[in-house]
């Protein structure tokens, strides 16, 4: 076999996307996740409504699209996942790739547990439709019940991971692409259905008002403006799956004839559309049934469940559909996190000319992610009487200090701990380093432009992208990083 044939053979082993549409569905699937459904609606409502939306959109354009293009280009140019890609561009920066792998595990630690909970609620509403009590007699108080049902928590944690294993084992085209091509359009139509149904509930109007009334008050002071800016930036980052290498992996399977710049626009556009649609379903539903616009897990598992249970018998059906679409959003995101890990090990095997089995790698990744997720599943969101103690309790702080707001968010429960180190530190850091390397070391002109033009498309907006890589993204990331470290670690200590 000539060298060339050998190379081709190896590339074939890695797999490629079957079509650009399939790639887009997978990438949009990675982006659209729990972040869109529980983060965006609440933050938008709370941080100025329409004003928040404008700032969010500006950030998507000036930072999101740019970092997206950077990750896609690095992936496709090197044909490798995050670790291999940074190593191929410069041996010295291989560790940036490892930072991405670390983020993947910290994200999975809580994402899998939440995905499992979503499945539990989905089955609950399915049983309700069949006329069986799906919520173990706890009905509207189910969230408080399930958190202490440890075997249930572990069972659904495992079940969600198994779904991931089945999809990722199928490979790029036969697993991830096939699943996302069906699941993402299905998600869109189910969400549309829920929006329309909610719109006809009396009292829904208050929700739209809460969401859309331009309230510039949060922006009236400099401190307020920075607060909105960093909330929107953190949200944008998490929502677009940037800063840890998932998009680098997906880009590495992309054909050279595809237009990278176009893809870097479409993915953020779809993600933002779904986030706004989710807000249009959730906030009016809360308003119509007089539920609070809670934050985080409470919104998804307490408030929304109670909204559907208050709707009467048809509510069971809408509830099932809602949790089913949230399940799709979650699983299409978690498979991209697993794929970032799998691609890394596949590349190592290919480089060492070893026989590598995707199934074996994925199984090991699944077990590891299960283990790191155990404390998240068993600490009852930081309750003092749970079997697994939350980090603040282990560190000797008390529930009284927690109630007084003196416990930093980073340690109030294991979910927040993993969320904060990934979303608050690793991911903005990853994006900061990438933008600086592209802007100042590898250069937009030498790295990005030639790879984008391979497809035969002329590169547009050079000055814009170059300025964003060099200045706007790094400055934005430093603001986010500083803001998050203050919010998540320091604020409570000086309170
Ligand atoms: N984008 C996902 C969401 O909105 C979460 C996420 C963050 C993610 N970073 C990621 C998913 C990296 C895949 C890869 O919920």
XYZ file of C-alpha atoms and ligand atoms in Angstrom:
510
model
C 0.000 0.000 0.000
C 1.432 3.421 -0.867
C 1.629 6.066 1.816
C -1.175 7.928 0.215
C -3.526 5.007 0.160
C -2.644 4.304 3.725
C -3.490 7.852 4.728
C -6.775 7.723 2.887
C -7.597 4.517 4.605
C -6.954 6.063 7.993
C -9.070 9.081 7.234
C -11.833 6.767 6.241
C -11.610 5.049 9.622
C -12.326 8.305 11.435
C -15.563 8.895 9.535
C -17.092 12.028 7.956
C -20.473 13.717 7.854
C -22.732 12.471 5.069
C -23.995 15.956 4.178
C -23.661 19.554 5.260
C -27.271 19.463 6.466
C -26.476 16.484 8.671
C -23.461 18.308 10.069
C -25.592 21.388 10.746
C -28.235 19.396 12.589
C -25.521 17.819 14.746
C -23.838 21.166 15.463
C -27.129 22.936 16.164
C -28.031 19.926 18.317
C -24.871 20.447 20.320
C -25.649 24.126 20.760
C -29.339 23.807 21.590
C -29.504 22.280 25.031
C -30.493 22.839 28.621
C -28.800 26.243 28.403
C -31.387 27.456 25.903
C -34.317 26.128 27.849
C -33.577 26.982 31.452
C -30.899 29.650 31.202
C -31.977 31.981 28.451
C -35.650 32.609 29.327
C -34.911 33.374 32.939
C -31.886 35.573 32.318
C -33.655 37.482 29.599
C -36.635 38.145 31.844
C -34.473 39.150 34.738
C -31.809 41.277 33.109
C -33.785 43.799 31.140
C -35.924 41.770 28.724
C -35.579 43.232 25.273
C -32.440 45.151 26.252
C -30.819 41.852 27.243
C -31.814 40.362 23.903
C -30.074 43.184 21.989
C -26.856 42.795 23.976
C -27.052 39.038 23.565
C -27.419 39.393 19.785
C -24.448 41.769 19.575
C -22.346 39.293 21.520
C -23.414 36.434 19.258
C -22.298 38.441 16.226
C -19.026 39.837 17.596
C -17.866 36.902 19.671
C -20.043 33.849 19.011
C -19.761 33.741 15.225
C -16.052 34.534 15.377
C -15.117 31.861 17.920
C -17.376 29.393 16.101
C -15.496 30.069 12.864
C -12.169 29.694 14.700
C -13.103 26.305 16.149
C -14.583 24.953 12.901
C -11.514 26.046 10.952
C -8.994 24.597 13.404
C -10.888 21.299 13.403
C -11.220 20.970 9.667
C -7.723 22.161 8.846
C -6.013 19.665 11.153
C -8.610 16.909 10.784
C -8.271 16.285 14.501
C -10.148 16.731 17.763
C -9.135 19.451 20.242
C -5.955 17.843 21.627
C -4.642 16.684 18.253
C -5.584 19.975 16.611
C -3.680 22.200 19.066
C -0.724 19.794 18.977
C -0.714 19.882 15.161
C -0.712 23.694 15.099
C 1.981 24.018 17.746
C 3.267 21.355 20.149
C 3.539 23.959 22.919
C -0.230 24.445 23.048
C -1.372 20.835 23.253
C -2.462 21.535 26.859
C -5.200 23.864 25.610
C -6.724 20.771 24.029
C -6.522 18.901 27.336
C -8.297 21.817 28.997
C -11.145 21.070 26.592
C -11.222 17.384 27.571
C -11.331 18.414 31.215
C -14.271 20.732 30.466
C -16.048 17.870 28.709
C -15.924 15.748 31.860
C -16.926 18.573 34.199
C -19.861 19.436 31.933
C -20.921 15.807 31.624
C -20.790 15.393 35.398
C -23.940 17.472 35.762
C -25.379 17.303 32.267
C -25.960 13.533 32.499
C -27.720 13.849 35.838
C -30.013 16.572 34.495
C -30.626 14.561 31.324
C -31.634 11.621 33.516
C -34.061 13.818 35.459
C -35.598 15.023 32.215
C -36.161 11.379 31.237
C -37.767 10.703 34.618
C -40.269 13.533 34.049
C -40.884 12.388 30.499
C -41.793 8.903 31.735
C -43.841 10.435 34.519
C -46.075 12.292 32.080
C -46.256 9.257 29.816
C -47.595 7.201 32.728
C -50.052 9.991 33.539
C -51.367 9.827 29.958
C -51.870 6.099 30.433
C -53.881 6.834 33.546
C -51.230 5.755 36.051
C -49.794 8.081 38.714
C -46.442 8.964 37.169
C -45.118 10.966 40.089
C -45.134 8.441 42.927
C -47.963 10.137 44.788
C -45.828 13.236 45.240
C -47.563 15.118 42.394
C -46.624 18.789 42.503
C -44.021 18.171 45.189
C -42.235 15.633 43.051
C -38.951 17.512 42.731
C -38.435 17.462 46.488
C -39.245 13.760 46.475
C -37.072 12.585 43.573
C -33.937 14.319 44.875
C -33.979 11.952 47.847
C -34.936 8.901 45.794
C -31.302 7.911 45.349
C -31.866 4.682 43.429
C -34.138 6.561 41.028
C -31.535 9.291 40.581
C -28.849 6.718 39.769
C -31.129 4.656 37.546
C -32.041 7.596 35.310
C -28.475 8.931 35.363
C -27.372 5.582 33.927
C -30.271 5.432 31.480
C -29.354 8.808 30.013
C -25.710 7.782 29.626
C -26.804 4.565 27.911
C -28.732 6.635 25.325
C -25.505 8.509 24.630
C -23.503 5.309 24.282
C -25.968 3.871 21.774
C -25.861 6.996 19.593
C -22.112 7.700 19.734
C -21.220 4.046 19.146
C -22.957 4.326 15.769
C -20.220 6.723 14.647
C -20.397 10.119 12.988
C -22.668 9.348 10.066
C -24.508 6.271 11.277
C -24.997 7.474 14.850
C -24.766 11.187 15.583
C -25.814 12.516 12.172
C -28.635 10.039 11.730
C -30.082 10.797 15.159
C -29.786 14.588 14.944
C -31.230 14.784 11.423
C -34.491 13.357 12.739
C -34.419 14.701 16.291
C -33.677 18.385 15.659
C -36.568 19.060 13.248
C -38.795 17.088 15.635
C -37.681 19.325 18.502
C -38.498 22.419 16.463
C -42.062 21.331 15.701
C -42.763 20.145 19.240
C -41.553 23.477 20.596
C -43.783 25.289 18.114
C -46.729 23.221 19.303
C -46.046 24.028 22.967
C -45.694 27.758 22.156
C -49.038 27.849 20.353
C -50.784 25.867 23.070
C -49.410 28.141 25.787
C -50.374 31.283 23.859
C -54.050 30.342 24.225
C -53.898 30.027 28.011
C -55.562 32.947 29.790
C -52.963 35.127 31.509
C -50.118 34.170 29.164
C -49.818 37.820 28.095
C -48.051 38.768 31.325
C -45.224 36.417 30.358
C -44.651 38.101 27.003
C -44.703 41.455 28.738
C -42.114 40.324 31.290
C -39.978 39.083 28.445
C -40.262 41.817 25.888
C -40.831 45.098 27.699
C -37.622 47.015 27.081
C -36.346 47.754 30.536
C -33.184 49.778 30.260
C -32.913 50.277 33.981
C -30.434 47.430 34.516
C -28.270 49.232 31.953
C -28.490 52.694 33.485
C -25.341 52.412 35.581
C -21.927 51.189 34.503
C -21.966 48.381 37.056
C -25.420 47.350 35.859
C -24.282 47.338 32.270
C -21.291 45.128 33.069
C -23.553 42.794 34.995
C -25.895 42.369 32.011
C -22.941 42.075 29.645
C -21.241 39.300 31.540
C -24.488 37.404 32.127
C -25.271 37.575 28.421
C -21.718 36.630 27.456
C -21.575 33.630 29.793
C -24.939 32.476 28.503
C -23.922 32.938 24.868
C -20.771 30.888 25.395
C -22.401 28.012 27.146
C -25.299 27.999 24.721
C -23.096 27.859 21.618
C -20.979 24.983 23.008
C -17.841 27.049 22.534
C -14.506 27.048 24.300
C -13.957 23.353 24.925
C -13.408 21.658 21.604
C -16.748 20.001 20.828
C -17.033 22.183 17.727
C -13.384 21.464 16.835
C -14.247 17.743 16.818
C -17.353 18.234 14.735
C -15.390 20.445 12.324
C -12.733 17.763 11.926
C -15.276 15.480 10.254
C -16.376 18.151 7.764
C -15.719 17.889 4.035
C -13.299 20.375 2.436
C -15.969 21.537 -0.016
C -18.253 22.968 2.671
C -18.460 26.710 3.336
C -17.152 27.292 6.862
C -18.217 30.918 7.107
C -21.785 30.105 6.186
C -21.909 27.321 8.774
C -20.447 29.644 11.413
C -23.418 31.965 10.828
C -26.186 29.371 10.624
C -25.356 27.540 13.878
C -25.555 30.627 16.145
C -28.647 31.873 14.277
C -30.514 28.604 14.886
C -29.361 28.433 18.493
C -30.606 31.959 19.180
C -33.910 31.273 17.455
C -34.528 28.221 19.645
C -33.539 30.146 22.781
C -36.057 32.899 21.995
C -38.697 30.284 21.141
C -38.070 28.521 24.445
C -38.587 31.815 26.253
C -41.867 32.267 24.349
C -43.068 28.901 25.645
C -41.823 28.968 29.216
C -42.343 32.518 30.528
C -45.983 32.843 29.373
C -46.715 29.361 30.756
C -45.343 30.386 34.160
C -47.351 33.619 34.032
C -50.603 31.881 33.063
C -50.409 29.467 35.982
C -49.027 31.949 38.458
C -45.760 30.103 38.941
C -42.545 31.840 39.719
C -39.925 32.344 37.034
C -37.466 30.270 39.007
C -33.887 29.758 38.058
C -31.928 26.639 37.110
C -33.146 23.157 37.978
C -36.150 24.600 39.816
C -37.563 26.075 36.601
C -37.298 22.859 34.640
C -38.236 20.326 37.279
C -40.485 22.163 39.674
C -42.150 25.108 37.980
C -42.744 23.578 34.554
C -43.959 20.283 35.958
C -46.505 22.130 38.059
C -47.580 24.224 35.089
C -48.440 21.072 33.140
C -50.082 19.389 36.104
C -52.323 22.455 36.521
C -53.534 22.258 32.935
C -55.924 19.371 33.445
C -55.816 16.123 31.525
C -54.512 17.634 28.289
C -51.618 18.973 30.365
C -50.247 15.449 30.653
C -49.919 15.281 26.927
C -48.317 18.735 26.612
C -46.046 17.900 29.548
C -44.877 14.716 27.893
C -44.152 16.584 24.688
C -42.285 19.317 26.551
C -40.003 16.918 28.440
C -39.498 14.874 25.307
C -38.216 17.946 23.474
C -36.003 18.886 26.406
C -34.639 15.337 26.339
C -33.749 15.720 22.654
C -32.093 19.066 23.357
C -30.055 17.526 26.195
C -28.973 14.336 24.482
C -27.916 16.027 21.233
C -25.670 18.264 23.394
C -24.206 15.526 25.570
C -23.304 13.344 22.584
C -21.099 16.183 21.325
C -19.349 16.298 24.695
C -18.760 12.549 24.516
C -17.656 12.874 20.911
C -15.004 15.433 21.906
C -13.525 12.774 24.206
C -13.953 9.915 21.726
C -12.343 11.892 18.882
C -9.325 12.612 21.086
C -8.713 8.907 21.843
C -9.449 7.874 18.235
C -6.832 10.352 16.996
C -4.262 9.064 19.493
C -4.882 5.510 18.304
C -4.678 6.457 14.637
C -1.462 8.372 15.218
C 0.135 5.421 17.009
C -1.183 3.102 14.299
C -3.028 1.083 16.919
C -6.338 -0.623 16.369
C -8.919 1.581 18.018
C -12.494 0.727 18.804
C -15.008 3.564 19.050
C -17.270 1.337 21.123
C -14.568 0.614 23.652
C -13.498 4.270 23.939
C -17.094 5.399 24.335
C -17.769 2.779 26.989
C -14.799 3.916 29.032
C -15.809 7.582 28.666
C -19.339 6.652 29.752
C -18.152 4.924 32.906
C -15.797 7.796 33.809
C -18.521 10.383 33.296
C -20.902 8.295 35.403
C -18.412 8.246 38.266
C -17.796 12.003 38.274
C -21.568 12.522 38.126
C -22.340 10.472 41.248
C -21.990 13.314 43.779
C -24.224 15.500 41.588
C -26.892 12.784 41.559
C -26.807 12.133 45.294
C -26.336 15.464 47.087
C -30.007 16.559 46.746
C -28.778 19.885 45.352
C -26.755 20.611 48.462
C -29.303 19.735 51.158
C -27.624 19.190 54.517
C -29.359 15.829 55.115
C -28.442 14.170 51.787
C -26.188 11.074 51.625
C -23.487 12.905 49.727
C -22.471 16.154 51.368
C -22.206 19.315 49.264
C -18.750 20.894 48.954
C -19.530 23.728 51.389
C -20.491 21.217 54.078
C -17.312 19.247 53.468
C -15.383 22.479 53.878
C -16.980 23.047 57.261
C -19.469 25.783 56.351
C -23.005 25.562 57.698
C -26.524 25.617 56.210
C -27.073 28.842 58.212
C -24.239 30.489 56.317
C -25.792 29.226 53.087
C -29.144 30.778 54.005
C -27.380 34.051 54.823
C -25.844 34.133 51.346
C -22.291 33.706 52.612
C -21.505 30.532 50.692
C -19.949 31.079 47.253
C -22.059 29.630 44.445
C -19.115 27.490 43.343
C -19.437 25.276 46.407
C -23.135 25.355 47.341
C -23.803 21.991 45.653
C -21.957 19.599 43.357
C -23.986 20.663 40.322
C -22.940 24.290 40.744
C -19.382 23.246 41.486
C -18.990 21.429 38.152
C -21.038 24.039 36.294
C -18.971 26.907 37.657
C -15.557 25.449 36.922
C -16.522 24.494 33.375
C -18.746 27.402 32.382
C -17.112 29.967 34.630
C -13.440 29.179 34.108
C -12.379 26.461 31.662
C -14.567 27.506 28.749
C -13.941 31.281 28.714
C -10.262 30.533 29.285
C -10.216 28.104 26.357
C -11.848 30.676 24.090
C -9.559 33.465 25.299
C -6.444 31.445 24.522
C -7.787 30.352 21.148
C -8.667 33.893 20.084
C -5.270 35.239 21.146
C -3.412 32.417 19.376
C -5.384 32.916 16.165
C -5.251 36.713 16.245
C -1.642 37.185 17.266
C 0.348 34.019 16.671
C -1.144 31.919 13.868
C -2.826 34.965 12.260
C -6.263 35.225 10.706
C -4.641 35.694 7.299
C -2.446 32.598 7.508
C -4.684 30.156 9.350
C -8.326 31.083 8.889
C -8.525 32.598 5.411
C -6.741 29.824 3.441
C -8.736 27.022 5.087
C -12.034 28.832 4.469
C -11.154 29.447 0.830
C -10.362 25.770 0.087
C -14.050 25.258 -0.568
C -13.844 27.802 -3.400
C -15.733 30.500 -1.467
C -14.151 33.910 -1.184
C -13.434 34.912 2.437
C -15.550 37.898 3.419
C -15.222 40.367 6.288
C -11.492 39.924 6.848
C -11.054 43.116 8.858
C -14.056 42.301 11.031
C -12.861 38.793 11.872
C -9.282 39.919 12.421
C -10.270 42.693 14.838
C -12.555 40.306 16.685
C -9.863 37.641 17.083
C -7.248 40.186 18.131
C -9.220 42.495 20.410
C -12.950 42.100 20.868
C -13.084 38.417 21.807
C -10.073 38.515 24.184
C -11.379 41.632 25.952
C -14.877 40.152 26.141
C -13.493 36.906 27.574
C -11.398 38.687 30.199
C -14.531 40.561 31.315
C -16.506 37.333 31.502
C -13.759 35.463 33.308
C -13.306 38.237 35.850
C -17.054 38.650 36.324
C -17.668 34.936 36.771
C -14.816 34.469 39.219
C -16.180 37.359 41.263
C -19.782 36.083 41.133
C -19.106 32.424 41.698
C -16.273 32.530 44.216
C -15.770 35.913 45.841
C -19.066 37.792 46.095
C -20.495 35.664 48.930
C -17.307 35.813 50.952
C -17.329 39.591 51.211
C -21.106 39.715 51.834
N -24.757 24.223 24.503
C -25.281 23.366 25.492
C -26.549 23.977 26.059
O -26.962 25.034 25.677
C -24.351 23.078 26.638
C -22.910 23.037 26.327
C -21.991 23.881 26.750
C -22.227 22.183 25.504
N -20.776 23.584 26.233
C -20.893 22.557 25.495
C -22.652 21.142 24.767
C -19.977 21.915 24.730
C -21.739 20.485 24.002
C -20.423 20.866 23.987
O -27.162 23.401 26.908
